[in-house]
Coordinates of C-alpha atoms and ligand atoms in Angstrom, one line a residue:
M379 CA 0.1 -0.3 -0.4
S380 CA 1.4 3.0 -0.6
T381 CA 2.0 5.8 1.8
H382 CA 1.9 8.8 -0.4
S383 CA -1.5 10.6 -1.6
A384 CA -0.8 11.6 -5.1
A385 CA -0.4 15.0 -3.6
T386 CA 2.5 14.3 -0.9
A387 CA 4.0 11.5 -2.9
P388 CA 7.7 12.3 -4.0
E389 CA 7.7 14.3 -7.2
D390 CA 9.4 11.8 -10.0
L391 CA 12.6 13.6 -11.1
N392 CA 14.1 11.3 -13.6
P393 CA 14.6 13.3 -16.4
F394 CA 13.6 11.1 -19.1
H395 CA 10.0 11.4 -17.8
I396 CA 10.0 14.8 -17.0
A397 CA 11.2 15.5 -21.0
A398 CA 8.0 12.9 -21.6
Q399 CA 6.1 14.9 -19.0
Q400 CA 6.6 18.4 -21.1
F401 CA 6.5 16.8 -24.1
D402 CA 2.8 15.4 -23.1
R403 CA 1.3 18.9 -21.9
A404 CA 2.6 20.6 -25.0
A405 CA 1.2 17.8 -27.4
A406 CA -2.1 18.7 -25.7
Y407 CA -2.3 21.6 -28.0
M408 CA -2.1 20.2 -31.3
P409 CA -5.3 17.9 -31.7
H410 CA -4.4 18.1 -35.8
L411 CA -1.3 15.7 -35.4
K412 CA -1.8 12.2 -35.6
K413 CA -1.9 10.1 -32.1
G414 CA 1.0 8.0 -33.8
L415 CA 3.4 10.7 -34.8
I416 CA 3.2 12.8 -31.8
E417 CA 4.2 9.1 -30.3
F418 CA 6.9 8.6 -32.9
L419 CA 8.3 12.4 -32.3
K420 CA 8.2 11.8 -28.6
H421 CA 10.5 8.4 -28.4
P422 CA 14.3 8.3 -29.3
C423 CA 15.4 5.9 -32.5
R424 CA 18.7 4.7 -31.2
T425 CA 19.7 4.3 -27.7
V426 CA 23.5 2.6 -27.6
T427 CA 25.4 1.5 -24.3
V428 CA 28.8 1.1 -24.7
E429 CA 30.6 -0.6 -21.4
F430 CA 34.4 -0.5 -21.7
P431 CA 37.9 -1.3 -19.8
V432 CA 40.6 1.8 -20.0
E433 CA 44.1 1.2 -18.2
M434 CA 44.7 3.8 -15.8
A435 CA 47.6 5.6 -15.5
D436 CA 47.7 4.1 -11.6
G437 CA 48.1 0.8 -13.4
A438 CA 44.6 -0.6 -12.6
V439 CA 42.1 -1.5 -15.1
R440 CA 39.0 0.4 -14.7
M441 CA 35.6 -0.4 -16.6
F442 CA 33.6 2.5 -18.1
V443 CA 29.8 2.8 -19.0
G444 CA 29.1 5.3 -21.7
H445 CA 25.8 6.0 -23.6
R446 CA 25.2 8.2 -27.2
V447 CA 21.4 8.7 -27.8
L448 CA 19.8 9.4 -30.8
H449 CA 16.5 11.2 -30.7
S450 CA 15.5 12.4 -33.8
Q451 CA 17.3 12.9 -37.3
V452 CA 13.8 14.2 -39.3
R453 CA 15.4 17.7 -39.4
G454 CA 18.9 16.1 -40.2
P455 CA 21.9 14.6 -38.2
G456 CA 22.0 14.2 -34.7
K457 CA 23.5 16.9 -32.3
G458 CA 24.2 17.0 -29.1
G459 CA 27.3 17.3 -26.1
I460 CA 28.8 14.7 -24.4
R461 CA 28.4 14.9 -20.2
Y462 CA 31.5 13.5 -17.8
H463 CA 29.7 13.4 -14.5
P464 CA 29.3 10.4 -11.9
N465 CA 25.5 10.7 -12.1
V466 CA 24.6 10.3 -16.1
T467 CA 22.3 7.5 -16.8
V468 CA 21.1 6.4 -19.9
D469 CA 17.3 8.1 -19.3
E470 CA 19.4 11.6 -18.0
V471 CA 20.9 11.0 -21.7
R472 CA 17.5 9.9 -23.8
A473 CA 16.1 13.3 -21.5
L474 CA 18.6 15.7 -23.3
A475 CA 18.7 14.2 -26.5
S476 CA 15.5 14.6 -26.7
W477 CA 15.9 18.5 -25.5
M478 CA 18.1 18.6 -28.2
T479 CA 15.7 17.9 -30.9
W480 CA 13.5 20.6 -29.7
K481 CA 15.9 22.8 -29.4
C482 CA 17.5 22.9 -33.2
A483 CA 13.7 23.0 -34.1
I484 CA 13.2 26.1 -32.4
I485 CA 15.9 27.4 -32.8
D486 CA 16.1 26.9 -36.7
V487 CA 19.3 24.8 -37.6
P488 CA 19.1 21.6 -39.6
F489 CA 19.7 19.0 -36.9
G490 CA 18.5 16.3 -34.8
G491 CA 19.1 15.8 -31.4
A492 CA 21.6 13.8 -30.3
K493 CA 23.4 13.6 -26.4
G494 CA 25.9 11.1 -25.4
G495 CA 27.2 10.8 -21.7
V496 CA 30.2 8.8 -20.0
A497 CA 29.3 8.2 -15.7
F498 CA 32.2 9.2 -13.9
N499 CA 34.0 11.6 -11.8
P500 CA 36.0 13.6 -14.3
K501 CA 37.4 15.7 -11.3
E502 CA 39.0 12.6 -9.8
T503 CA 41.0 11.7 -13.2
T504 CA 44.0 12.5 -14.4
E505 CA 44.2 14.2 -18.3
S506 CA 45.5 11.2 -19.2
D507 CA 43.5 9.2 -18.3
L508 CA 40.3 11.5 -19.7
R509 CA 42.2 11.5 -22.7
K510 CA 42.0 7.5 -22.7
I511 CA 38.2 7.6 -21.5
T512 CA 37.5 10.1 -24.5
R513 CA 39.3 7.9 -27.2
R514 CA 38.1 4.7 -26.3
Y515 CA 34.0 5.9 -26.0
I516 CA 34.7 7.3 -29.3
S517 CA 36.2 4.7 -30.9
D518 CA 33.4 1.8 -29.4
L519 CA 30.7 4.5 -31.2
G520 CA 32.6 3.4 -34.3
E521 CA 30.4 4.7 -37.4
L522 CA 27.2 5.8 -35.1
I523 CA 28.9 9.2 -35.4
G524 CA 29.8 11.6 -38.3
P525 CA 29.7 15.1 -39.8
H526 CA 26.3 13.8 -41.3
T527 CA 25.2 11.3 -38.9
D528 CA 25.9 12.5 -35.2
I529 CA 27.9 15.5 -34.0
P530 CA 29.1 15.6 -30.6
A531 CA 30.1 18.4 -28.8
P532 CA 31.1 19.7 -25.3
D533 CA 28.9 19.6 -22.2
M534 CA 28.9 19.9 -18.3
Y535 CA 32.7 18.0 -17.9
T536 CA 33.8 18.1 -21.5
D537 CA 35.8 21.0 -22.7
A538 CA 37.3 22.2 -26.4
R539 CA 40.2 19.9 -24.8
T540 CA 37.9 16.5 -25.2
M541 CA 36.4 17.8 -28.6
A542 CA 39.8 18.0 -30.3
W543 CA 40.9 14.4 -28.4
I544 CA 37.5 13.8 -30.2
Y545 CA 38.7 15.1 -33.4
D546 CA 41.8 13.2 -33.4
T547 CA 40.3 10.1 -32.9
Y548 CA 37.6 10.3 -35.2
A549 CA 40.3 11.5 -37.9
M550 CA 42.5 8.5 -36.9
M551 CA 39.5 6.1 -37.7
H552 CA 38.9 8.0 -41.2
P553 CA 41.7 9.2 -42.3
G554 CA 42.0 11.0 -46.2
R555 CA 39.0 13.3 -45.2
N556 CA 37.8 16.3 -44.0
N557 CA 37.0 15.2 -40.4
L558 CA 36.7 18.4 -39.2
P559 CA 32.8 18.8 -39.1
A560 CA 32.7 15.0 -37.6
V561 CA 32.6 17.4 -33.5
T562 CA 31.9 21.0 -32.8
G563 CA 33.2 23.2 -30.1
K564 CA 37.2 22.7 -31.0
P565 CA 40.0 24.9 -30.2
L566 CA 40.3 27.7 -32.8
D567 CA 43.4 26.2 -34.2
I568 CA 41.6 23.0 -35.1
G569 CA 38.6 24.1 -37.1
G570 CA 37.0 25.6 -34.3
S571 CA 34.5 28.6 -34.5
H572 CA 35.1 32.3 -32.9
G573 CA 32.4 32.8 -30.4
R574 CA 31.4 29.0 -30.2
N575 CA 33.1 29.7 -26.2
E576 CA 30.6 32.0 -25.1
A577 CA 27.6 31.3 -27.5
T578 CA 25.6 29.2 -24.8
A579 CA 25.9 32.4 -22.6
R580 CA 25.8 35.3 -25.5
G581 CA 22.7 33.5 -27.0
C582 CA 20.8 33.5 -23.7
L583 CA 21.5 37.3 -23.0
F584 CA 20.2 37.6 -26.5
A585 CA 17.5 35.5 -26.1
V586 CA 17.0 37.8 -22.7
Q587 CA 17.1 41.2 -24.2
R588 CA 14.7 40.1 -26.9
A589 CA 11.9 38.7 -24.7
L590 CA 12.1 41.6 -22.4
A591 CA 12.0 44.5 -25.0
R592 CA 8.5 42.8 -25.9
G593 CA 7.3 42.4 -22.6
A594 CA 7.7 38.6 -21.5
V595 CA 8.1 40.2 -17.9
S596 CA 5.7 43.0 -16.9
G597 CA 7.8 45.8 -15.1
L598 CA 11.1 44.5 -16.8
D599 CA 11.7 45.8 -19.8
G600 CA 15.6 44.9 -20.3
V601 CA 18.9 44.0 -18.6
R602 CA 20.5 47.2 -17.9
G603 CA 20.1 47.6 -13.7
A604 CA 18.5 44.1 -13.5
R605 CA 20.0 42.5 -10.6
V606 CA 20.7 38.8 -11.3
A607 CA 21.9 35.8 -9.7
V608 CA 23.5 32.4 -11.5
Q609 CA 23.6 29.1 -10.4
G610 CA 26.9 27.5 -12.0
F611 CA 29.9 28.9 -12.8
G612 CA 31.3 26.6 -15.5
N613 CA 30.9 27.5 -19.6
A614 CA 27.5 28.5 -19.7
G615 CA 27.2 30.2 -16.0
A616 CA 30.7 32.1 -15.4
I617 CA 30.2 33.7 -19.4
A618 CA 26.5 34.4 -18.3
A619 CA 27.4 36.2 -15.3
A620 CA 30.2 38.3 -17.8
L621 CA 28.2 39.2 -20.8
F622 CA 25.0 40.3 -18.4
H623 CA 27.4 42.4 -16.5
E624 CA 28.6 43.7 -19.7
A625 CA 25.1 44.6 -20.9
G626 CA 24.3 46.7 -17.5
A627 CA 23.0 43.8 -15.1
K628 CA 24.2 43.9 -11.9
V629 CA 25.0 40.7 -10.8
V630 CA 24.6 39.6 -7.3
A631 CA 25.6 35.9 -6.5
V632 CA 26.9 32.9 -8.2
S633 CA 27.7 29.6 -7.1
D634 CA 29.1 26.4 -8.4
S635 CA 29.2 22.7 -6.9
G636 CA 31.5 24.0 -3.9
G637 CA 28.9 26.4 -2.4
G638 CA 27.9 30.5 -3.6
A639 CA 29.6 33.8 -3.2
R640 CA 27.4 37.0 -2.8
R641 CA 27.6 40.9 -2.5
E642 CA 24.4 43.3 -3.0
E643 CA 26.6 46.3 -4.6
G644 CA 27.3 43.9 -7.5
L645 CA 30.3 41.4 -7.9
D646 CA 33.6 41.9 -9.2
L647 CA 33.6 38.6 -11.2
A648 CA 37.3 39.1 -12.3
A649 CA 37.7 38.5 -8.5
V650 CA 35.6 35.3 -8.7
T651 CA 37.0 33.9 -11.3
A652 CA 40.7 34.4 -10.3
H653 CA 39.7 32.9 -7.0
K654 CA 37.9 29.9 -8.3
A655 CA 41.0 29.6 -10.6
K656 CA 43.1 29.6 -7.1
T657 CA 40.5 27.1 -4.6
G658 CA 38.1 26.0 -7.3
S659 CA 35.1 27.7 -6.1
V660 CA 33.8 30.7 -6.6
T661 CA 32.6 30.7 -2.1
G662 CA 35.3 32.9 0.0
T663 CA 36.1 34.9 -2.8
P664 CA 37.1 38.2 -1.0
D665 CA 34.6 40.8 0.3
T666 CA 32.2 38.3 -0.5
R667 CA 29.3 36.8 1.2
P668 CA 29.0 32.8 1.2
L669 CA 25.7 31.4 0.5
S670 CA 24.6 28.2 -0.3
N671 CA 22.9 26.9 -3.6
D672 CA 19.3 27.0 -2.1
E673 CA 20.0 30.4 -0.7
L674 CA 20.9 31.4 -4.3
L675 CA 17.7 30.0 -5.8
S676 CA 15.6 31.8 -3.5
L677 CA 17.8 34.8 -3.5
E678 CA 15.2 37.9 -4.0
C679 CA 16.4 39.3 -8.2
D680 CA 15.0 40.1 -11.0
I681 CA 16.6 37.2 -13.1
L682 CA 17.7 34.3 -12.1
I683 CA 20.1 31.9 -14.2
P684 CA 20.2 28.6 -13.2
A685 CA 23.5 27.1 -15.3
A686 CA 24.1 23.8 -13.8
L687 CA 22.7 20.9 -13.3
E688 CA 18.9 19.5 -14.0
N689 CA 15.8 19.4 -10.8
Q690 CA 17.4 22.4 -9.4
I691 CA 13.5 24.0 -9.2
R692 CA 10.9 21.7 -7.7
R693 CA 7.7 21.3 -6.4
D694 CA 9.2 21.0 -2.3
N695 CA 11.4 24.5 -2.8
V696 CA 10.0 26.3 -5.7
A697 CA 7.4 28.5 -3.1
A698 CA 10.8 30.4 -1.9
V699 CA 11.8 31.6 -5.7
R700 CA 11.4 35.3 -5.3
A701 CA 13.2 35.8 -8.7
R702 CA 11.0 38.2 -11.4
F703 CA 12.1 36.2 -14.4
I704 CA 13.9 32.5 -14.7
V705 CA 16.3 32.2 -17.7
E706 CA 17.4 28.3 -17.8
A707 CA 20.9 28.1 -18.9
A708 CA 21.2 24.9 -17.8
N709 CA 19.2 22.1 -19.5
G710 CA 16.4 20.8 -17.2
P711 CA 16.6 23.1 -14.7
T712 CA 13.0 23.4 -13.5
T713 CA 10.4 19.9 -12.8
P714 CA 7.2 20.7 -14.3
A715 CA 5.4 20.9 -10.8
A716 CA 7.4 24.2 -10.6
D717 CA 6.8 25.2 -13.8
R718 CA 2.7 25.0 -13.4
I719 CA 3.5 26.7 -9.8
L720 CA 5.8 29.5 -11.3
Y721 CA 3.0 30.3 -14.1
E722 CA 0.1 30.7 -11.5
R723 CA 3.0 33.0 -9.3
G724 CA 3.7 35.0 -12.5
I725 CA 6.7 34.0 -12.8
A726 CA 7.9 33.7 -16.2
V727 CA 10.6 31.1 -17.2
L728 CA 12.8 31.0 -20.2
P729 CA 12.7 27.7 -21.0
D730 CA 16.1 25.8 -21.9
I731 CA 15.3 24.6 -25.4
L732 CA 15.6 28.3 -26.3
A733 CA 17.8 30.3 -23.6
N734 CA 20.8 27.9 -24.3
S735 CA 20.3 27.3 -28.0
G736 CA 23.1 29.3 -28.4
G737 CA 25.6 26.4 -28.1
V738 CA 24.1 24.5 -30.9
C739 CA 23.2 27.4 -33.0
V740 CA 27.3 28.5 -33.4
S741 CA 28.3 24.5 -33.4
Y742 CA 25.8 24.7 -36.5
F743 CA 28.3 27.8 -38.0
E744 CA 31.0 25.7 -36.5
W745 CA 29.6 22.8 -39.0
V746 CA 29.1 24.7 -41.6
Q747 CA 32.6 26.5 -42.1
N748 CA 34.2 23.0 -41.5
I749 CA 32.6 21.9 -44.6
E750 CA 33.6 25.0 -46.7
N751 CA 37.1 25.4 -45.0
E752 CA 36.4 28.4 -43.8
Q753 CA 36.6 30.8 -40.7
W754 CA 34.2 33.6 -40.1
D755 CA 35.1 36.1 -37.6
E756 CA 34.0 36.8 -34.0
D757 CA 31.4 39.8 -35.0
E758 CA 29.8 37.9 -38.2
V759 CA 29.3 34.8 -35.8
N760 CA 27.4 37.0 -33.1
Q761 CA 25.4 38.8 -35.5
K762 CA 24.3 35.6 -37.2
L763 CA 23.3 34.7 -33.5
R764 CA 21.9 37.4 -32.6
V765 CA 19.4 37.0 -35.1
K766 CA 18.7 33.8 -34.8
M767 CA 17.9 33.8 -31.1
E768 CA 15.3 36.9 -32.1
R769 CA 13.7 34.9 -34.9
A770 CA 13.0 32.1 -32.0
T771 CA 12.2 34.4 -29.1
D772 CA 9.5 36.2 -31.5
A773 CA 8.3 32.7 -32.8
M774 CA 7.9 31.1 -29.0
L775 CA 6.4 34.8 -28.2
A776 CA 3.9 35.1 -31.2
K777 CA 2.8 30.7 -30.6
Q778 CA 2.2 31.5 -26.9
A779 CA 0.2 34.5 -28.0
E780 CA -1.9 32.8 -30.5
V781 CA -2.4 29.7 -28.6
N782 CA -3.8 31.6 -25.5
A783 CA -6.0 34.0 -27.9
R784 CA -7.6 30.9 -29.4
L785 CA -8.1 29.3 -25.9
K786 CA -9.8 32.1 -24.4
K787 CA -12.0 32.5 -28.0
E788 CA -13.1 28.9 -27.4
G789 CA -13.4 29.3 -23.9
S790 CA -11.6 26.0 -23.2
T791 CA -10.3 24.0 -20.5
L792 CA -7.2 23.4 -21.0
P793 CA -4.8 25.8 -18.9
L794 CA -2.9 29.0 -21.0
V795 CA 0.3 28.0 -22.2
D796 CA 3.3 29.5 -20.4
L797 CA 6.6 29.7 -22.6
R798 CA 8.0 26.4 -22.4
T799 CA 4.9 25.1 -24.0
A800 CA 4.7 27.8 -26.3
A801 CA 8.1 27.1 -27.5
L802 CA 7.3 23.1 -27.6
I803 CA 4.5 23.9 -29.7
V804 CA 6.4 25.6 -32.3
A805 CA 9.3 23.2 -32.2
V806 CA 7.3 20.1 -32.3
E807 CA 5.4 21.4 -35.6
R808 CA 8.7 22.2 -37.3
V809 CA 9.5 18.6 -36.9
A810 CA 6.3 17.3 -37.5
G811 CA 6.2 19.7 -40.6
V812 CA 9.1 17.8 -42.0
A813 CA 8.3 14.3 -41.1
L814 CA 5.0 14.6 -43.1
E815 CA 6.7 16.2 -45.5
R816 CA 9.6 13.5 -45.9
G817 CA 6.6 10.7 -45.9
I818 CA 7.3 7.8 -42.9
W819 CA 9.0 5.2 -44.0
P820 CA 8.1 2.9 -45.9
Ligands
NAD125 P1 30.3 23.0 -17.0 O1 31.1 21.8 -17.0 O2 31.5 24.0 -18.0 O3 29.8 24.0 -16.0 C1 29.4 23.4 -14.9 C2 29.3 24.2 -13.3 O4 27.9 23.8 -12.6 C3 30.5 24.3 -12.5 O5 30.7 25.5 -12.3 C4 30.0 23.1 -11.4 O6 30.3 23.5 -10.5 C5 28.4 24.0 -11.1 N1 27.7 22.9 -10.4 C6 27.6 21.4 -10.7 N2 27.2 20.9 -9.8 C7 26.4 22.0 -9.1 C8 25.5 21.7 -7.6 N3 25.3 20.9 -7.2 N4 25.1 23.5 -7.4 C9 25.6 24.0 -8.5 N5 26.6 24.6 -9.0 C10 26.7 22.9 -9.7 O7 29.3 22.8 -17.8 P2 28.4 23.7 -18.8 O8 28.9 23.6 -20.0 O9 28.6 25.2 -18.4 O10 26.8 23.4 -18.7 C11 25.7 23.8 -17.5 C12 24.4 23.6 -17.8 O11 24.5 24.2 -19.0 C13 24.5 21.9 -18.5 O12 22.7 21.6 -18.0 C14 24.8 22.1 -19.6 O13 23.9 21.1 -20.4 C15 23.8 23.2 -20.2 N6 24.2 23.6 -21.5 C16 25.7 23.8 -22.0 C17 25.7 24.1 -23.5 C18 27.6 24.7 -23.9 O14 27.7 24.6 -24.8 N7 28.2 24.3 -22.4 C19 24.6 24.4 -24.2 C20 23.6 24.3 -23.6 C21 23.7 24.0 -22.3

C-alpha cells in the first residue's frame, strides 16, 4: 500500500519522464497531429550503451559505461553534447537528446537531437586518463557518429580539449577526408569557431534582451540595472555572468558545486574567477559573503539563471523562489510541477530549449565553416547568432499569444500555455511538418 497521497508523493525527478511530461503537455495543444505521429516524435530512435576498459595511470584497469542517444534525425543529423558526470544515466541522456531535438527546431538549425554521456567523476581523473576514456568511448561508438550522422559537442565537464581528442580519434579512424565537421566546440586552431565558447551565454543574453523588450516580464523591460543571480560557474554560468554584467546588469550572486558568493552591490567577476582558479570554487572570494545553492535559488532578484544541473527548482523548493524571471541556461533545471506553480505566480521561465540554444546554433555555424573550410570573424558569428536567437524568441512569444487567444476565444478548459509549452509547440510543429513532408518510411 502506498504511504503517499498523490499530492504528497515524492516528485518523479527522472529526466526522461520529465521530458515526456513536458512533451505531453505541449501535445495537448496540437490535436491536429495524429496520435501515432506524436508517439514517433516523442521516442528516441536509437539508444546505445558501450562498456569499455581503460588502463589508468596508476596501472589499474577500470570499466566505464557510456551512452549515446539519437533522438531524431527528421530535420538532419543528430547533434548534441557529451557529458562526463558520476550521475550520468541512460534516462538522463535520453532526456537531453530529446531536448536537443526541440532546441535545434526552435533555433532553426538543420539537425536532429542527440546526446552522450559517460558516468564517472572527471574531477578525480588525470588528464591522460580523461584522454584515454574519451578515445575509447569514441572508438567504441564507431560509425554511429560522423559529420552527417551524429555530431558531438561539449557539455558538462567536457570542453574544447575533449573535442580535440574526439576529432583526433575520429580522424585516425577515417583517414583521407575532411573530418572537421564530425565534432564541434573544437579549439580555434583545429577548426573551432570564433564565438563558440561564449555562444551559449551570449545567445542566452540575446534571447533575454529580446523577450524583455517584447514585454515578456511586466515591469522589467531590459537587462540594464537588473539584479541577476547565477547558479553554476562553468561555460554557461560564468560567461553568462560576465556578459549580463557587460550589458549593464548587476550580478549579485553566483555559485558552483562548492557553494556560492554574494555581494549586494554587485560582484567583481574578475575577482570571483581568479578565486575559483586558485581554490576550485567561487565561495570565499574576498569582499563577498558566502551563500548556499538553496539560498541562491531563493534570493530576491530580477533574473535567476540556473546554469548547472537538472531538477534545481522543484515542487518542494519553488515556493521560496523570489526572482521575477527564470532563465534556463542549464538543461532541465525546472520540474513540471514547479513550472505550473511559477506560471500561476506570474514568474516567467525562459525555457532551456530556447535560452541555451546559442550553443548549438554556433556549433551549426562551426559545422558549416568546417564543410566550407572557412573561418568567419567573431562579429559575423555573433551577428548571425543574434538574428537566430531573436527569431526564435519572437516565434515562441507569437505562438504563446496565438494559442492563448484561441483558448480564450473557444472558452477552452485547457490551461493557458507558458513559454516552455509555447516553444515546444513551435518546435514539435516544425519537426512534424518535415516528417510529414518526407513521409513516414516505409
Ligand atoms: P561546466 O562543466 O562548464 O560547468 C558546470 C558548472 O556547474 C560548474 O561551475 C560546477 O561547479 C557547477 N555545478 C555542478 N554541480 C553543481 C551543484 N550541485 N550546484 C551548483 N553548481 C553546480 O558545464 P556547462 O557546459 O556550463 O553546462 C552547464 C549547464 O548548461 C548544463 O545543464 C548543460 O547541459 C547546459 N548547456 C551547456 C552548453 C554548452 O555549450 N556548454 C550548451 C547548452 C546547455
